[in-house]
Amino acid sequence: MPERTFDGRELRNRRVLLRKSQSELGAVLGVGTNAVSRWETGQATPPPERLPGIAAALDADLDDLFPRLEPPNLADLRCDAGMTQADTVAVTKTRSPMSVRAAERGKRPLPEAFHQALAHAYGVTVPELLAAQKRSFGHLVPVPAPVGASATAVAHKLAHLRDEVFQGALPSDAEIADEGNRKAGKPVLTAALVEALRLGTYARLSDEILDALALALDVPSVFFHSPDPQIERLVVSTRAVRNSFTVEAARGGEHEMPAAARAELLDFISSTMAEILGPDSDLPG
């Protein structure tokens, strides 16, 4: 079962950022402080159907806080709705969850009469429910490609930055998440989410996620939003050049530049960028 990624450290980071105590979070979730502590320290993992409630209590998107690295099956859809198997009897109007249990285990498909009601309860369409059912039976059913920036495109851009700007090694997933959240002024990224972005397995991209990622890696947000390869090359090249100057300065190789030479160089850079960006650009002279 491709359960969501749970990291107790990310749970704690999110709680601390929101200035909630373990007891406050536990009270909202209806569990004791000890349970929250065990989750955060990795001694226990909450049941998957509890994850939506935890994300909501921490004002976080479920996919952001607990990303899924594979498409969902039937059990995943149920858990994402915060429901146990026993909860489904109210939806299917039956005395037991036997039919749901059998379908989740890949033994017997759901009765057609349950499709619409379960899809509504799970917050998905009937085709999405049936696709998840096929996965429960061992079939490979990919999730349709999202509109806008694609997961694979973002992964490619991260690899491009890694190779050309960061000398083959990006900061750790946790470091990227922490830096993006710090600059964004709110918790947006988690280490697990950044990992999914790197691997190209995160399909629910949002402007907020892409903007925080850009802030973390010190590139303009258009780098992740635009599919234009020229923009990608320009940003990466500029960052690589800036990095080389930064490294040179750190090594004591930077010398004071005469004012006239500095002004001439700035004028050259400005005019060159104007040529690259075209006649509609509005760069300062």
Coordinates of N, CA and C in Angstrom, one line a residue, residues 112-272:
E112 N -21.3 -1.9 -8.2 CA -21.5 -0.6 -9.0 C -22.3 0.4 -8.2
A113 N -23.3 -0.2 -7.4 CA -24.2 0.7 -6.7 C -23.4 1.6 -5.7
F114 N -22.2 1.2 -5.3 CA -21.4 1.9 -4.3 C -20.6 3.0 -4.9
H115 N -20.4 3.0 -6.2 CA -19.4 3.9 -6.9 C -19.6 5.3 -6.6
Q116 N -20.8 5.8 -6.9 CA -21.1 7.2 -6.8 C -21.0 7.7 -5.3
A117 N -21.6 6.9 -4.4 CA -21.6 7.3 -3.0 C -20.2 7.4 -2.4
L118 N -19.4 6.4 -2.7 CA -18.0 6.3 -2.2 C -17.2 7.4 -2.8
A119 N -17.3 7.7 -4.1 CA -16.6 8.7 -4.8 C -16.9 10.1 -4.1
H120 N -18.2 10.3 -3.9 CA -18.6 11.6 -3.2 C -18.0 11.6 -1.8
A121 N -18.0 10.5 -1.1 CA -17.5 10.5 0.3 C -16.0 10.7 0.3
Y122 N -15.3 10.2 -0.7 CA -13.9 10.3 -0.7 C -13.4 11.6 -1.4
G123 N -14.3 12.4 -1.9 CA -13.9 13.6 -2.6 C -13.3 13.5 -3.9
V124 N -13.6 12.4 -4.7 CA -13.0 12.2 -6.0 C -14.1 11.9 -7.0
T125 N -13.8 11.8 -8.3 CA -14.7 11.5 -9.3 C -14.9 9.9 -9.4
V126 N -15.9 9.5 -10.0 CA -16.1 8.0 -10.2 C -14.9 7.4 -11.0
P127 N -14.5 8.1 -12.1 CA -13.3 7.6 -12.8 C -12.0 7.5 -11.9
E128 N -11.9 8.4 -11.0 CA -10.7 8.4 -10.1 C -10.9 7.2 -9.1
L129 N -12.1 7.0 -8.7 CA -12.3 5.9 -7.8 C -12.0 4.6 -8.5
L130 N -12.5 4.4 -9.7 CA -12.2 3.2 -10.4 C -10.8 3.0 -10.8
A131 N -10.1 4.1 -11.0 CA -8.6 4.0 -11.3 C -7.9 3.5 -10.0
A132 N -8.3 4.0 -8.9 CA -7.7 3.6 -7.6 C -8.1 2.1 -7.3
Q133 N -9.3 1.7 -7.7 CA -9.6 0.3 -7.5 C -8.7 -0.6 -8.4
K134 N -8.4 -0.2 -9.6 CA -7.5 -1.0 -10.5 C -6.1 -1.2 -9.8
R135 N -5.7 -0.1 -9.2 CA -4.4 -0.2 -8.5 C -4.4 -1.1 -7.3
S136 N -5.6 -1.2 -6.6 CA -5.8 -2.1 -5.5 C -5.7 -3.6 -6.0
F137 N -6.0 -3.8 -7.3 CA -5.9 -5.1 -7.9 C -4.6 -5.3 -8.6
G138 N -3.6 -4.4 -8.4 CA -2.3 -4.7 -8.9 C -2.0 -4.1 -10.3
H139 N -3.0 -3.3 -10.8 CA -2.8 -2.8 -12.2 C -2.0 -1.4 -12.0
L140 N -1.2 -1.1 -13.0 CA -0.5 0.2 -13.0 C -1.4 1.2 -13.8
V141 N -1.9 2.2 -13.0 CA -2.7 3.2 -13.6 C -2.1 4.6 -13.3
P142 N -1.5 5.3 -14.2 CA -0.8 6.5 -13.9 C -1.9 7.6 -13.6
V143 N -1.5 8.6 -12.9 CA -2.3 9.8 -12.6 C -2.2 10.7 -13.8
P144 N -3.3 11.3 -14.4 CA -3.1 12.2 -15.5 C -2.2 13.3 -15.2
A145 N -1.5 13.8 -16.2 CA -0.5 14.8 -16.0 C -1.2 16.1 -15.6
P146 N -0.7 16.8 -14.6 CA -1.4 18.1 -14.1 C -1.2 19.2 -15.2
V147 N -2.1 20.1 -15.1 CA -2.1 21.3 -16.0 C -1.0 22.3 -15.4
G148 N -0.3 22.9 -16.2 CA 0.7 23.9 -15.8 C 2.1 23.2 -15.6
A149 N 2.8 23.7 -14.7 CA 4.2 23.2 -14.5 C 4.1 21.7 -14.1
S150 N 4.8 20.8 -14.8 CA 4.8 19.4 -14.5 C 5.8 19.0 -13.5
A151 N 5.5 17.8 -12.9 CA 6.4 17.3 -11.9 C 7.8 17.0 -12.5
T152 N 7.8 16.4 -13.7 CA 9.0 16.0 -14.3 C 9.8 17.3 -14.7
A153 N 9.1 18.4 -15.1 CA 9.8 19.6 -15.5 C 10.5 20.2 -14.3
V154 N 9.8 20.2 -13.1 CA 10.4 20.8 -11.9 C 11.6 19.9 -11.5
A155 N 11.5 18.6 -11.6 CA 12.6 17.7 -11.2 C 13.8 18.0 -12.1
H156 N 13.5 18.2 -13.4 CA 14.6 18.6 -14.4 C 15.3 19.9 -14.0
K157 N 14.5 20.9 -13.7 CA 15.1 22.2 -13.3 C 15.9 22.1 -12.1
L158 N 15.5 21.3 -11.1 CA 16.3 21.1 -9.9 C 17.6 20.4 -10.2
A159 N 17.5 19.4 -11.1 CA 18.8 18.7 -11.5 C 19.7 19.7 -12.3
H160 N 19.1 20.6 -13.1 CA 19.9 21.5 -13.8 C 20.7 22.5 -12.8
L161 N 19.9 22.9 -11.8 CA 20.6 23.8 -10.8 C 21.6 23.0 -10.0
R162 N 21.3 21.8 -9.7 CA 22.3 20.9 -9.0 C 23.6 20.8 -9.7
D163 N 23.5 20.5 -11.0 CA 24.7 20.3 -11.8 C 25.5 21.5 -12.2
E164 N 24.8 22.6 -12.5 CA 25.4 23.8 -13.0 C 25.7 24.9 -11.9
V165 N 24.9 24.9 -10.8 CA 25.1 26.0 -9.8 C 25.7 25.4 -8.5
F166 N 25.2 24.2 -8.1 CA 25.6 23.7 -6.8 C 26.7 22.6 -6.9
Q167 N 27.4 22.6 -8.0 CA 28.6 21.7 -8.2 C 28.2 20.2 -7.9
G168 N 27.0 19.8 -8.4 CA 26.6 18.4 -8.3 C 25.9 18.0 -7.1
A169 N 25.7 18.9 -6.1 CA 25.0 18.5 -4.8 C 24.2 19.6 -4.3
L170 N 22.9 19.5 -4.4 CA 22.0 20.4 -3.8 C 22.1 20.4 -2.3
P171 N 21.6 21.5 -1.6 CA 21.5 21.4 -0.2 C 20.5 20.2 0.1
S172 N 20.5 19.8 1.4 CA 19.7 18.6 1.7 C 18.2 19.1 1.6
D173 N 17.3 18.1 1.5 CA 15.9 18.3 1.4 C 15.4 19.2 2.6
A174 N 15.9 18.8 3.8 CA 15.5 19.6 5.0 C 16.0 21.0 4.9
E175 N 17.2 21.2 4.4 CA 17.8 22.6 4.3 C 17.0 23.4 3.3
I176 N 16.6 22.8 2.2 CA 15.8 23.5 1.2 C 14.5 23.9 1.8
A177 N 13.9 23.0 2.5 CA 12.5 23.2 3.1 C 12.6 24.3 4.1
D178 N 13.6 24.3 5.0 CA 13.8 25.3 6.0 C 14.0 26.7 5.5
E179 N 14.9 26.7 4.4 CA 15.2 28.0 3.8 C 14.0 28.6 3.1
G180 N 13.3 27.8 2.4 CA 12.1 28.2 1.7 C 11.0 28.7 2.6
N181 N 10.8 28.0 3.7 CA 9.8 28.4 4.7 C 10.2 29.7 5.4
R182 N 11.5 29.9 5.7 CA 12.0 31.1 6.4 C 11.8 32.3 5.5
K183 N 12.1 32.2 4.2 CA 12.0 33.3 3.3 C 10.6 33.6 2.9
A184 N 9.7 32.5 2.9 CA 8.3 32.7 2.6 C 7.6 33.3 3.8
G185 N 8.1 33.1 5.0 CA 7.5 33.6 6.2 C 6.4 32.7 6.7
K186 N 6.3 31.5 6.2 CA 5.3 30.6 6.6 C 5.7 29.2 6.2
P187 N 5.2 28.1 6.9 CA 5.5 26.8 6.5 C 4.8 26.3 5.2
V188 N 5.6 26.1 4.2 CA 5.1 25.6 2.9 C 5.7 24.3 2.5
L189 N 7.0 24.2 2.7 CA 7.8 23.0 2.3 C 8.1 22.1 3.4
T190 N 8.2 20.8 3.1 CA 8.8 19.8 4.1 C 9.9 19.1 3.4
A191 N 10.7 18.4 4.1 CA 11.8 17.6 3.5 C 11.2 16.5 2.6
A192 N 10.1 15.9 3.0 CA 9.5 14.8 2.2 C 8.9 15.4 0.9
L193 N 8.4 16.6 1.0 CA 7.8 17.3 -0.2 C 9.0 17.6 -1.2
V194 N 10.1 18.2 -0.6 CA 11.2 18.5 -1.5 C 11.7 17.3 -2.2
E195 N 11.8 16.2 -1.4 CA 12.3 14.9 -2.0 C 11.4 14.5 -3.2
A196 N 10.1 14.6 -3.0 CA 9.1 14.2 -4.0 C 9.3 15.1 -5.2
L197 N 9.6 16.4 -5.0 CA 9.8 17.4 -6.1 C 11.1 17.0 -6.9
R198 N 12.1 16.6 -6.2 CA 13.3 16.2 -6.8 C 13.2 14.9 -7.7
L199 N 12.3 14.0 -7.2 CA 12.1 12.7 -7.8 C 11.1 12.8 -9.0
G200 N 10.4 14.0 -9.0 CA 9.4 14.2 -10.1 C 8.1 13.4 -9.8
T201 N 7.8 13.1 -8.5 CA 6.7 12.3 -8.2 C 5.5 13.1 -7.6
Y202 N 5.7 14.4 -7.4 CA 4.7 15.2 -6.8 C 3.9 15.9 -7.8
A203 N 2.6 15.5 -7.9 CA 1.7 16.0 -9.0 C 0.9 17.2 -8.7
R204 N 0.7 17.5 -7.4 CA -0.2 18.6 -7.0 C 0.6 19.9 -6.8
L205 N 1.3 20.4 -7.8 CA 2.1 21.6 -7.7 C 1.2 22.8 -7.5
S206 N 1.6 23.8 -6.8 CA 0.9 25.0 -6.6 C 1.9 26.2 -6.7
D207 N 1.3 27.4 -6.9 CA 2.2 28.6 -7.0 C 3.0 28.7 -5.7
E208 N 2.3 28.5 -4.6 CA 2.9 28.7 -3.3 C 4.2 27.8 -3.1
I209 N 4.0 26.5 -3.6 CA 5.1 25.6 -3.5 C 6.3 26.0 -4.4
L210 N 6.0 26.3 -5.6 CA 7.0 26.7 -6.6 C 7.7 28.0 -6.1
D211 N 6.9 29.0 -5.6 CA 7.5 30.2 -5.1 C 8.5 30.0 -3.9
A212 N 8.1 29.1 -3.0 CA 8.9 28.8 -1.8 C 10.2 28.1 -2.3
L213 N 10.1 27.2 -3.3 CA 11.2 26.5 -3.8 C 12.2 27.5 -4.4
A214 N 11.7 28.4 -5.2 CA 12.5 29.4 -5.8 C 13.2 30.3 -4.8
L215 N 12.5 30.7 -3.7 CA 13.1 31.4 -2.6 C 14.3 30.6 -2.0
A216 N 14.0 29.4 -1.8 CA 15.0 28.5 -1.1 C 16.3 28.4 -1.9
L217 N 16.2 28.4 -3.2 CA 17.3 28.2 -4.1 C 17.8 29.5 -4.7
D218 N 17.2 30.6 -4.3 CA 17.7 31.9 -4.7 C 17.6 32.1 -6.2
V219 N 16.5 31.8 -6.8 CA 16.2 32.0 -8.2 C 14.9 32.7 -8.4
P220 N 14.6 33.5 -9.4 CA 13.3 34.1 -9.6 C 12.3 33.0 -9.8
S221 N 11.1 33.3 -9.3 CA 10.0 32.3 -9.4 C 9.6 31.9 -10.8
V222 N 9.9 32.8 -11.8 CA 9.6 32.4 -13.2 C 10.4 31.2 -13.6
F223 N 11.5 30.9 -12.9 CA 12.3 29.8 -13.3 C 11.5 28.5 -13.2
F224 N 10.7 28.3 -12.1 CA 10.0 27.1 -12.0 C 8.6 27.2 -12.7
H225 N 8.1 28.4 -12.8 CA 6.7 28.6 -13.4 C 6.7 28.5 -14.9
S226 N 7.8 28.9 -15.6 CA 7.8 29.0 -17.0 C 8.4 27.8 -17.7
P227 N 7.7 27.3 -18.8 CA 8.3 26.2 -19.5 C 9.3 26.6 -20.6
D228 N 9.6 27.9 -20.7 CA 10.5 28.4 -21.7 C 12.0 27.9 -21.4
P229 N 12.6 27.1 -22.2 CA 14.0 26.7 -21.9 C 15.0 27.8 -21.9
Q230 N 14.7 28.9 -22.7 CA 15.6 30.1 -22.7 C 15.7 30.7 -21.3
I231 N 14.5 30.8 -20.7 CA 14.5 31.4 -19.3 C 15.3 30.5 -18.4
E232 N 15.1 29.2 -18.5 CA 15.8 28.3 -17.6 C 17.3 28.4 -17.8
R233 N 17.8 28.5 -19.1 CA 19.2 28.6 -19.4 C 19.8 29.9 -18.8
L234 N 19.0 31.0 -19.0 CA 19.4 32.3 -18.6 C 19.6 32.4 -17.1
V235 N 18.6 31.9 -16.4 CA 18.6 31.9 -14.9 C 19.8 31.1 -14.4
V236 N 20.0 29.9 -14.9 CA 21.0 29.0 -14.5 C 22.4 29.6 -14.8
S237 N 22.5 30.2 -16.0 CA 23.8 30.8 -16.3 C 24.2 31.9 -15.4
T238 N 23.1 32.8 -15.1 CA 23.4 33.9 -14.3 C 23.7 33.5 -12.9
R239 N 23.0 32.5 -12.4 CA 23.3 32.0 -11.0 C 24.7 31.4 -10.9
A240 N 25.1 30.7 -12.0 CA 26.4 30.1 -12.0 C 27.5 31.1 -12.0
V241 N 27.3 32.2 -12.8 CA 28.3 33.3 -12.9 C 28.4 34.0 -11.5
R242 N 27.2 34.3 -10.9 CA 27.2 34.9 -9.6 C 27.9 34.1 -8.6
N243 N 27.7 32.8 -8.6 CA 28.4 31.9 -7.7 C 29.9 31.9 -7.8
S244 N 30.4 32.0 -9.0 CA 31.8 32.0 -9.3 C 32.4 33.3 -8.7
F245 N 31.7 34.4 -8.8 CA 32.2 35.7 -8.2 C 32.1 35.6 -6.7
T246 N 31.1 35.0 -6.2 CA 31.0 34.9 -4.7 C 32.1 34.0 -4.1
V247 N 32.4 32.9 -4.8 CA 33.5 32.0 -4.4 C 34.8 32.8 -4.4
E248 N 35.0 33.5 -5.5 CA 36.3 34.2 -5.7 C 36.4 35.3 -4.6
A249 N 35.3 36.0 -4.3 CA 35.4 37.0 -3.2 C 35.7 36.3 -1.9
A250 N 35.1 35.2 -1.6 CA 35.3 34.5 -0.3 C 36.8 34.0 -0.2
R251 N 37.4 33.8 -1.3 CA 38.8 33.4 -1.3 C 39.8 34.6 -1.3
G252 N 39.2 35.8 -1.2 CA 40.1 37.0 -1.2 C 40.6 37.4 -2.5
G253 N 39.9 36.9 -3.6 CA 40.3 37.3 -4.9 C 39.6 38.5 -5.5
E254 N 38.7 39.1 -4.8 CA 38.0 40.3 -5.3 C 38.8 41.5 -5.0
H255 N 39.0 42.4 -6.0 CA 39.7 43.6 -5.8 C 38.8 44.8 -6.1
E256 N 39.0 45.9 -5.5 CA 38.2 47.1 -5.6 C 38.2 47.5 -7.1
M257 N 37.1 47.7 -7.7 CA 36.9 48.1 -9.1 C 36.8 49.6 -9.2
P258 N 37.5 50.2 -10.1 CA 37.4 51.7 -10.3 C 35.9 52.0 -10.7
A259 N 35.5 53.2 -10.2 CA 34.1 53.6 -10.4 C 33.7 53.6 -11.9
A260 N 34.6 54.2 -12.7 CA 34.3 54.3 -14.2 C 34.2 52.9 -14.8
A261 N 35.0 51.9 -14.4 CA 35.0 50.6 -14.9 C 33.7 49.9 -14.5
R262 N 33.3 50.1 -13.2 CA 32.1 49.5 -12.7 C 30.9 50.0 -13.4
A263 N 30.8 51.4 -13.7 CA 29.7 51.9 -14.4 C 29.6 51.4 -15.8
E264 N 30.8 51.2 -16.4 CA 30.8 50.7 -17.8 C 30.3 49.3 -17.9
L265 N 30.7 48.5 -16.8 CA 30.3 47.1 -16.8 C 28.8 47.0 -16.5
L266 N 28.3 47.8 -15.6 CA 26.9 47.8 -15.4 C 26.1 48.1 -16.6
D267 N 26.6 49.1 -17.4 CA 25.9 49.5 -18.6 C 25.9 48.4 -19.6
F268 N 27.0 47.7 -19.7 CA 27.2 46.6 -20.6 C 26.2 45.4 -20.2
I269 N 26.1 45.1 -18.9 CA 25.2 44.0 -18.5 C 23.8 44.4 -18.8
S270 N 23.4 45.7 -18.5 CA 22.1 46.1 -18.7 C 21.7 46.1 -20.1
S271 N 22.5 46.5 -21.0 CA 22.2 46.5 -22.5 C 22.2 45.1 -23.0
T272 N 23.0 44.2 -22.5 CA 23.1 42.8 -22.9 C 21.8 42.1 -22.5

